[in-house]
Tab-separated table of C-alpha atoms in Angstrom:
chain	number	residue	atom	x	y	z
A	1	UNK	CA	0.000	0.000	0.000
A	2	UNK	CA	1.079	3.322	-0.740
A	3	UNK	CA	0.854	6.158	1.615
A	4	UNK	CA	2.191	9.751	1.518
A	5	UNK	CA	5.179	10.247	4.028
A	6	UNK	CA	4.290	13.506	5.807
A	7	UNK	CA	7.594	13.376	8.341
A	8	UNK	CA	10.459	12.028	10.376
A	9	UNK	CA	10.203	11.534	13.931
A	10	UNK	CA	13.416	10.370	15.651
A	11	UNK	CA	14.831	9.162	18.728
A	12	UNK	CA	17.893	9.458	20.205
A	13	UNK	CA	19.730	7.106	22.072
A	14	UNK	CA	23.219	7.061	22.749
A	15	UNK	CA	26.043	7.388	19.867
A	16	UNK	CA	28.669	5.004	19.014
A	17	UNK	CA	32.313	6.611	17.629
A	18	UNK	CA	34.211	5.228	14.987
A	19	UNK	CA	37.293	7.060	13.237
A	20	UNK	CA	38.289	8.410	9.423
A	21	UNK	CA	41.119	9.955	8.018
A	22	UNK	CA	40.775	13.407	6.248
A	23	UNK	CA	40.762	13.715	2.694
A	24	UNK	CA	42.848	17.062	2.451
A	25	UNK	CA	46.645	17.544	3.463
A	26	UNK	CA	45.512	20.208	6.244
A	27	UNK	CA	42.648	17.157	7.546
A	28	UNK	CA	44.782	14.390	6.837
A	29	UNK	CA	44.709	12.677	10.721
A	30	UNK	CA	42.354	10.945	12.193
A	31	UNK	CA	39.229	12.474	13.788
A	32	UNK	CA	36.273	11.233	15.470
A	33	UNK	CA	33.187	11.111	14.204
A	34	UNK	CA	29.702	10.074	15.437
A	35	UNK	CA	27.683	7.508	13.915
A	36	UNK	CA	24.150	6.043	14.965
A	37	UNK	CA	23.190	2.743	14.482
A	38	UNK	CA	19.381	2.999	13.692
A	39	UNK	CA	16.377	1.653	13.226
A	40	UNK	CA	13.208	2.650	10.972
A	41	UNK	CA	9.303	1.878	11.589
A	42	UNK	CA	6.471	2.786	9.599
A	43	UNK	CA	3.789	4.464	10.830
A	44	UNK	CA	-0.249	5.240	9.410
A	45	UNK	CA	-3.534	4.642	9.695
A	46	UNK	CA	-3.942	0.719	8.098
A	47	UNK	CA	-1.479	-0.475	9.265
A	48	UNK	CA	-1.663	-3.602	11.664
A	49	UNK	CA	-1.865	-2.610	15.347
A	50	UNK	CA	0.849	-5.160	15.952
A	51	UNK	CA	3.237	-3.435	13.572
A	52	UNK	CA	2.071	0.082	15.359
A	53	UNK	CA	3.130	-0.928	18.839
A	54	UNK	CA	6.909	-1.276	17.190
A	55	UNK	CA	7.542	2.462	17.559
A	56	UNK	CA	6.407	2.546	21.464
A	57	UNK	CA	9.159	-0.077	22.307
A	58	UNK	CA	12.032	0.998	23.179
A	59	UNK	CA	15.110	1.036	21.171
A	60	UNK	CA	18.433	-1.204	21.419
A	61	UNK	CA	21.082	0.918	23.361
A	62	UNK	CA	22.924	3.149	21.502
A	63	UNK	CA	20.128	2.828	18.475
A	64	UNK	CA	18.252	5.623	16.954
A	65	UNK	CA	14.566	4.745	16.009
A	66	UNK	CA	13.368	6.735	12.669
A	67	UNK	CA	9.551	6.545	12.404
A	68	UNK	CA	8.176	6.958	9.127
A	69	UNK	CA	4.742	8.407	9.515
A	70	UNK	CA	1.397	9.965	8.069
A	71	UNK	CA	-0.443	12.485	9.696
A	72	UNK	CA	-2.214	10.535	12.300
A	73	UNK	CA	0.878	10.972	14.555
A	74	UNK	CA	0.037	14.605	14.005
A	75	UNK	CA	-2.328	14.794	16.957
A	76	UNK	CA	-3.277	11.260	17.607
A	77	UNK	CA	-0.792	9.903	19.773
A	78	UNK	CA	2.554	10.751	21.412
A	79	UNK	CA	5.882	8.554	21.148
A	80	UNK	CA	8.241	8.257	23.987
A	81	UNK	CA	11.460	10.045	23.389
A	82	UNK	CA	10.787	11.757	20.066
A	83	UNK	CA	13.454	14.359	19.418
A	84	UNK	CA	13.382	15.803	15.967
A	85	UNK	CA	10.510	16.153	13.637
A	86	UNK	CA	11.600	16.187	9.839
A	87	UNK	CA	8.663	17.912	8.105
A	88	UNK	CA	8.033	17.989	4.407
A	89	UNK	CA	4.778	20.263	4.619
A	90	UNK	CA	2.898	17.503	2.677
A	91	UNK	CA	-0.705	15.700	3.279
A	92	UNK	CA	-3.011	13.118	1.546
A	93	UNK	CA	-6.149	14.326	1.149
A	94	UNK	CA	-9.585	13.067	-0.112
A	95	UNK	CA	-11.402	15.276	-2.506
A	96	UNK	CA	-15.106	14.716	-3.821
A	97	UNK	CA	-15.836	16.263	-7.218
A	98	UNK	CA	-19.378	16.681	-6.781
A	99	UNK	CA	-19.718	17.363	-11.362
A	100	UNK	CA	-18.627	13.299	-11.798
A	101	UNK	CA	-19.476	12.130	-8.186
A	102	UNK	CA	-16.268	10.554	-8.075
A	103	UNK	CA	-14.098	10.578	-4.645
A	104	UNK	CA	-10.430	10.855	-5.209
A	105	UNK	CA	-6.924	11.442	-3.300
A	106	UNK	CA	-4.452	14.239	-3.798
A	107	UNK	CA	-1.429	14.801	-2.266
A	108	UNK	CA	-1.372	18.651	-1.381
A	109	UNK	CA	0.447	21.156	1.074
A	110	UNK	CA	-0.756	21.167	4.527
A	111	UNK	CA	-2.142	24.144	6.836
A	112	UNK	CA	-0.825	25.905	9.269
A	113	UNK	CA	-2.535	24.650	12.267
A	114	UNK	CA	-1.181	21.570	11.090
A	115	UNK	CA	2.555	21.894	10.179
A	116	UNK	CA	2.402	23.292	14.302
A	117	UNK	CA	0.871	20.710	15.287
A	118	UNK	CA	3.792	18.372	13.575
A	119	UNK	CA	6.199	20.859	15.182
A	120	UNK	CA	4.630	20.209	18.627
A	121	UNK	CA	5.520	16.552	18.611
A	122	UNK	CA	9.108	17.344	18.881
A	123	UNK	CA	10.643	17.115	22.655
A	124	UNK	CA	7.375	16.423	24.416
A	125	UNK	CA	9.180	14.637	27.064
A	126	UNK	CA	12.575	16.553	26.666
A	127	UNK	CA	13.865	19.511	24.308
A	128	UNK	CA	13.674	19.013	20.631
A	129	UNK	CA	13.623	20.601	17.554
A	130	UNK	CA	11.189	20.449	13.945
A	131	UNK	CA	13.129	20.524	10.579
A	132	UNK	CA	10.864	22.400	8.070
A	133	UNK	CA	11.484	21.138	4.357
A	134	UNK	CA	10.270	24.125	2.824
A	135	UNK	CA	10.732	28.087	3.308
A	136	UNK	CA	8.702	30.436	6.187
A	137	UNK	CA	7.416	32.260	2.789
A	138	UNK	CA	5.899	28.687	1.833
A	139	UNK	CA	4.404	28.455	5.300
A	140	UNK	CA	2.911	31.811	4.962
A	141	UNK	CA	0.905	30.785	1.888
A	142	UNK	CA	-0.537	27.715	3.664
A	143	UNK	CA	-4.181	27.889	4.641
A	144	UNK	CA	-4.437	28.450	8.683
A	145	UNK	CA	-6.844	25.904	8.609
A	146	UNK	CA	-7.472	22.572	7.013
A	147	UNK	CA	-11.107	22.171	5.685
A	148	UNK	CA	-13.620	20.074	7.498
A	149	UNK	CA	-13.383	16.786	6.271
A	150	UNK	CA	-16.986	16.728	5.966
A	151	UNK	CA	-16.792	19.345	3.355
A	152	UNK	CA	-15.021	17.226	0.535
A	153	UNK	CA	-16.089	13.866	1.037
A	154	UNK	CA	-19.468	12.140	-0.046
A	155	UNK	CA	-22.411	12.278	2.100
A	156	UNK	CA	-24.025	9.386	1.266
A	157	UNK	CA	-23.355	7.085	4.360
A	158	UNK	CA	-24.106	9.971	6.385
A	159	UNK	CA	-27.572	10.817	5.304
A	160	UNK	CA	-28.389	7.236	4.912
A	161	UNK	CA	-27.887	7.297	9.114
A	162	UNK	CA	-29.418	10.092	9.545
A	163	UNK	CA	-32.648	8.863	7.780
A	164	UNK	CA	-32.674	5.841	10.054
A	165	UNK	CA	-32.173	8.294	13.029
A	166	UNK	CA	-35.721	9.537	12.123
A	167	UNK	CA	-34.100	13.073	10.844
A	168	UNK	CA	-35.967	14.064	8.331
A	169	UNK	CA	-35.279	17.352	6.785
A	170	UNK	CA	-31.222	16.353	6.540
A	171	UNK	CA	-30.525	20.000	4.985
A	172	UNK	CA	-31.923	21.688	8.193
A	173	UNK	CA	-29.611	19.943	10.643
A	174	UNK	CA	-27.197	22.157	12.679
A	175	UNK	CA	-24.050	20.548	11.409
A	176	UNK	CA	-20.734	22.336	13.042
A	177	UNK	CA	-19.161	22.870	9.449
A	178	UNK	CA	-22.440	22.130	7.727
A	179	UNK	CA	-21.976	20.521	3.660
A	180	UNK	CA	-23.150	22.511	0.856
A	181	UNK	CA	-26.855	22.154	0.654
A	182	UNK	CA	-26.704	20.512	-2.872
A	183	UNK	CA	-24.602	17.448	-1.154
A	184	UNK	CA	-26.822	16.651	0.691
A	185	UNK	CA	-30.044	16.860	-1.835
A	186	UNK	CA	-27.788	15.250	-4.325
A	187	UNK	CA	-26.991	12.482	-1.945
A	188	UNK	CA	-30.926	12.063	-0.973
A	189	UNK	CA	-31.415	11.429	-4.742
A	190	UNK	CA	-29.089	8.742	-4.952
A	191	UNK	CA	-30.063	6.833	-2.436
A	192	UNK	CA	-33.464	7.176	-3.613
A	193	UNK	CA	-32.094	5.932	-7.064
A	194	UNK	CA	-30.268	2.772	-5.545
A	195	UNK	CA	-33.192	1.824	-3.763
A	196	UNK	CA	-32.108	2.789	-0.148
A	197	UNK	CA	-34.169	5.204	0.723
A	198	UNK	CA	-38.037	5.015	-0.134
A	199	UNK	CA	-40.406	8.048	-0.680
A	200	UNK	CA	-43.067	7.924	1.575
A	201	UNK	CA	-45.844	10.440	1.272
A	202	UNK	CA	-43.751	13.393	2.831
A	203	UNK	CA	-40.746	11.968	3.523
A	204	UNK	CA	-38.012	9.536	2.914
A	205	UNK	CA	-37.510	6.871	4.951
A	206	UNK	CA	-34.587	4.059	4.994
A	207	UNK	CA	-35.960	0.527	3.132
């Protein structure tokens, strides 16, 4: 499965040192330099829960962990001993073109709120430090917020539960970010067309 890799997270653990030789006549003696054994886990949505749990154990002394992750370690969760966030400003999102009634994903630049909220995961439990992969000008173009999810997805499954909730008038329900209006009639109508929803004198109920 593919997913879109919206950061780094990694741990630190304690460093091993090995030696080199310079490559110049002025470097050309032997100088110390630090090298981490390390270990990578993937992290999103699907995966299996037994394959999550990986990046909550802890390392192997003197191995750094590199978690691999989507957005749902955004705000979802918190990982022991996360250190440096490696951001690339990018999201998966689901659209809905609402002309062909087809649902598709996009990979797109994220918001504001959210590249903070990535930022936030570094050094929860100790100092730490985000690594944005793109400019403060690109930042500054990014929405401040993300759009309700509600807002570009179908609405089928939705109004099909609210029907058999008894709500009637679907359109007149105080949503928080409420759909467009045409969504949800559009939605009505094809459920009405596939035979889940029956007209009955004033209003639709679920068959």
């Amino acid at each position: 499965m593919r997913t879109a890799r919206q950061g780094l997270m990694m741990r630190r653990t304690a460093p091993t040192w090995t030696w080199t030789w310079g490559t110049t006549p002025e470097t050309r003696k032997r100088r110390p330099i630090l090298r981490f054994p390390s270990t990578s886990s993937p992290l999103y949505s699907l995966l299996a829960p037994e394959q999550q749990a990986k990046v909550f154990r802890p390392s192997p002394t003197g191995t750094r962990l590199c978690v691999v992750a989507t957005n749902v370690a955004e705000t979802s969760l918190t990982i022991p001993g996360i250190k440096y966030i490696v951001d690339c400003g990018r999201i998966k999102k689901r659209f809905y073109d609402r002309v062909t009634g087809v649902s598709y994903f996009k990979v797109t630049w994220t918001s504001q709120a959210s590249a903070n909220q990535r930022a936030g995961r570094a050094g929860r439990t100790e100092p730490g430090h985000c690594y944005r992969l793109y400019s403060s000008a690109v930042f500054g173009d990014f929405k401040e917020f993300s759009e309700a999810e509600i807002t570009r997805r179908p609405v089928d499954d939705l109004v099909l539960q609210m029907k058999d909730l008894n709500i009637e008038k679907v359109v007149n329900f105080p949503f928080p970010t409420p759909p467009p209006a045409e969504t949800l009639l559009s939605a009505e109508q094809l459920l009405l067309a596939l035979g889940a929803l029956e007209e009955a004198r004033e209003d639709r109920t679920v068959s």
